[in-house]
Amino acid sequence: MSNDRIGAMSDNEFHLNDQVEVLPGLPAVTELEGRTGIVIGVEHSSRLWVIVLIDKKFSGRPDRGWLFAPDAIRHVTAEKAQAA
């Protein structure tokens, strides 16, 4: 098992530098729906959050990443990654 595994929840397992896509249905971040980004870390508070860096859409955090629950993002398909 790799040391860079940062989250696991059902089928959602993410590693540093994975390319992911924001799923629709998140009312607080509708402008990020469908955007892709790179996993840069994880944060634990009352639950697990995956930190995603999205190009040209920086959050107010020092690392500029956005926090997402693991079930709010998915791995980018090969077709979408090639198109980006």
Backbone as a ProteinNet text record, in pm:
[ID]
protein_1_A
[PRIMARY]
MSNDRIGAMSDNEFHLNDQVEVLPGLPAVTELEGRTGIVIGVEHSSRLWVIVLIDKKFSGRPDRGWLFAPDAIRHVTAEKAQAA
[TERTIARY]
84.7	0	89.2	53.1	132.8	112.9	219	210.2	139.7	120.3	55.1	-96	-151.2	-296.4	-352.9	-449.1	-495.4	-641.2	-716.3	-854.8	-918.1	-1007.8	-1080.7	-1222.3	-1317.5	-1457.3	-1530.5	-1577.4	-1634.9	-1538.8	-1580.5	-1495.2	-1401.1	-1413.2	-1332.5	-1203.1	-1095.2	-963	-877.2	-811.3	-736	-591.3	-503.7	-360.6	-313.1	-201.7	-142.5	-120.2	-147.2	-130.7	-233.2	-335.3	-443.4	-516.9	-559.1	-641.5	-786.6	-862.9	-1001.5	-1093.4	-1222.5	-1325.6	-1427.4	-1476.1	-1577.5	-1713.8	-1785.6	-1917.5	-2022.8	-2130.2	-2238.1	-2317.7	-2391.4	-2480.3	-2426.9	-2320.9	-2266.4	-2306.2	-2411.7	-2463.7	-2363.7	-2270.9	-2177	-2071	-2046.4	-1939.1	-1987.1	-2101.6	-2155.4	-2061.5	-1981.7	-1889.1	-1774.7	-1759.6	-1653.2	-1702.2	-1832.9	-1887.3	-1822	-1775.7	-1715.2	-1570.5	-1519.6	-1379	-1288.8	-1169.8	-1073	-960.7	-896.6	-785.8	-697.6	-596.1	-497.8	-508.2	-508.3	-510.5	-375	-377.9	-253.2	-242.1	-345.7	-336	-469.1	-469.6	-588.2	-591.6	-711.1	-726.6	-828.7	-796.6	-888.1	-942.1	-1072.7	-1136.6	-1243.2	-1369.3	-1473	-1491.8	-1435.1	-1438.3	-1318.4	-1303.2	-1192.4	-1226.2	-1133.7	-1147.9	-1029.1	-1055.1	-949.4	-923.3	-796.9	-760.5	-724.4	-796.4	-779.2	-740	-634.6	-590.4	-651.7	-733.8	-802.2	-741.8	-692.9	-625.7	-715.1	-661.7	-726.1	-849.4	-870.4	-981.3	-925.6	-855.3	-789.3	-883.3	-874.7	-951.9	-875.8	-929	-861.9	-763.5	-744.4	-652.6	-508.4	-414	-272.4	-221.9	-274.3	-231	-311	-408.5	-495.5	-587.6	-587.6	-670.2	-811.2	-900.3	-1039.1	-1058.4	-1143.9	-1173.7	-1298.2	-1286.9	-1400.6	-1410.4	-1533.9	-1555.6	-1519.6	-1467.4	-1428	-1540.8	-1666.4	-1777.1	-1822.9	-1757.5	-1792.3	-1700.7	-1601.7	-1509	-1491.1	-1444.5	-1414.3	-1289.5	-1227.5	-1110.2	-1150.8	-1065.1	-1091	-1073.3	-1164.3	-1152.1	-1035.4	-984.5	-872.2	-909.7	-1034.1	-1077.8	-1077.5	-1127.2	-1132	-991	-903.7	-766.2	-694	-717	-653.5	-707.2	-834.8	-895.5	-849.7	-807.3	-768.2	-634.4
-117.6	0	123.8	219.2	340.7	434.8	504.2	600.8	728.9	752.2	875.6	860.5	747.7	730	820.6	904.6	1002.5	988.8	906.3	893.5	771.4	711.2	598.4	603.2	601	599.2	526.9	408.8	320.4	310.5	353.7	343.7	462	561.7	683	670.2	651.1	649.6	746.7	837.8	942.7	942.5	976.7	985.1	1124.7	1166.2	1293.4	1295.3	1409.1	1433.7	1364.9	1299.4	1245.8	1361.5	1341.8	1442.2	1405.7	1502.1	1477.5	1583.5	1551.6	1641.4	1666.1	1789.7	1824.9	1781.4	1703.8	1655.3	1764.5	1758	1856.8	1834.7	1937.8	1926.2	1983	2063.2	2126.5	2273.9	2311.7	2447.6	2556.8	2530.1	2635.1	2664.9	2571.9	2590.8	2556.9	2608.6	2575.5	2617	2721.4	2764.5	2665.5	2569.8	2470.1	2337.6	2323.3	2198.8	2166.2	2043.2	1998.6	2039.6	2125.8	2167.9	2054.1	2051.8	1950.7	2014.7	1933.7	1981.6	1866.4	1900.1	1803.7	1792.3	1669.9	1646.3	1686.9	1778.8	1825.5	1789.4	1727.9	1690.7	1649.4	1638.1	1598.7	1678	1703	1773.1	1697.9	1677.2	1608.9	1711.6	1719.7	1797.5	1704.6	1738.3	1645.3	1532.9	1550.3	1447.3	1464.2	1374.8	1379.8	1474.6	1562.1	1652.7	1632.4	1624.5	1615.6	1757.1	1797.9	1932.5	1925.2	2004.4	2002	2140.7	2147.9	2272.7	2279.8	2383.1	2401.2	2522.4	2502.5	2607.3	2730.2	2845.7	2976	2995.7	2911.1	2925.1	2901.3	2999.3	2981.2	3013.8	2932.5	2958.9	3060.6	3097.4	3190.7	3124.4	2994.4	2920.9	2950	2936.5	2957.5	2865	2741.3	2648.8	2666.7	2756.9	2792	2678.6	2567.6	2452.9	2462	2386.5	2376.9	2246.7	2249.8	2129.7	2061.7	1931.8	1854	1725.4	1684	1550.5	1451.3	1334.9	1237.9	1200	1206	1170.2	1285.7	1401.1	1516.8	1532.1	1443.5	1447.6	1306.4	1298	1166.8	1179.4	1065.7	1064.5	1104.3	1177.1	1219.5	1099.5	1088	980.3	1009.1	907.2	923.6	1017.3	1008.9	1094.9	1241.7	1269.9	1408.5	1460.3	1377	1418.4	1453.8	1378.7	1407.8	1535.8	1565.7	1686.5	1811.8	1797.9	1914.7	1970.9
0	0	0	-80.7	-95.4	22.7	61.1	170.5	130.8	-0.3	-40.9	-56.3	-12.6	-12.1	95.4	58.3	155.6	193.7	128.1	167.7	106.6	179.7	123.7	177.5	89.5	127.9	14.9	36.8	-64.3	-183	-301.2	-419.8	-433.7	-347.9	-361.1	-283.2	-353.4	-292.7	-372.1	-303.2	-370.4	-324.1	-415.5	-389.8	-427.5	-370	-407.9	-558.5	-618.9	-762.4	-851.1	-793.9	-876.5	-941.8	-1065.8	-1132	-1104.9	-1052.1	-1013	-1072.1	-1071.1	-1121.7	-1010.8	-1000.6	-901.7	-955.1	-876	-915.6	-900.1	-979	-965.4	-837.3	-797.2	-682.9	-553.3	-559.9	-439.7	-442	-370.6	-382.2	-346.4	-258.6	-215.8	-320.9	-410.8	-509.6	-650.7	-689.7	-821.8	-934	-913.8	-1019.1	-1039.9	-949.6	-963	-1022	-1042.5	-1097.2	-1230.4	-1243.5	-1367.8	-1386.8	-1300.1	-1310.4	-1265.1	-1319.4	-1279.7	-1200	-1119	-1037.3	-994.1	-916.4	-868.9	-716.8	-665.3	-520.9	-463	-363.1	-301.9	-154.1	-97.6	43	100.9	232.5	306.2	435.8	485.2	612.4	695.6	821.7	913.1	1012	1019.4	1126.1	1181.8	1169.5	1212.8	1111.2	991.9	887.6	796.3	701.3	606.8	492	458.9	344.6	251.9	122.4	22.6	-27.7	-31.4	-75.9	-223.6	-305.2	-450	-498.2	-576.8	-638.6	-777.6	-800.9	-928.5	-997.3	-1118.7	-1194.8	-1212	-1180.8	-1198	-1110.4	-1011.6	-916.1	-776.7	-723.6	-595.2	-479.8	-376.8	-255.3	-171.2	-58.8	31.1	125.7	110.6	197.3	158.2	252.3	218.8	107.7	100.9	-4.7	-133.8	-133	-245.4	-288.5	-213.9	-249.6	-192.4	-251.7	-208.2	-131.9	-29.8	48.8	-7.2	-31.4	-78.8	1	29.7	84.6	-25.6	9.5	-93.5	-189.5	-143.2	-232.1	-320.5	-312.9	-395.6	-516.8	-528.2	-641.3	-695.2	-818.1	-876.9	-962.9	-986.9	-1073.3	-1214.9	-1281.5	-1418.5	-1511.2	-1606.2	-1703.9	-1797.5	-1861	-1953.9	-2068.5	-2116	-2226.1	-2184.9	-2065.4	-2019.1	-1991.4	-1938.9	-1911.1	-2040.6	-2147.3	-2275.4	-2336.2	-2313.1	-2368.5	-2296.1	-2171.2	-2090.3	-2131
[MASK]
++++++++++++++++++++++++++++++++++++++++++++++++++++++++++++++++++++++++++++++++++++

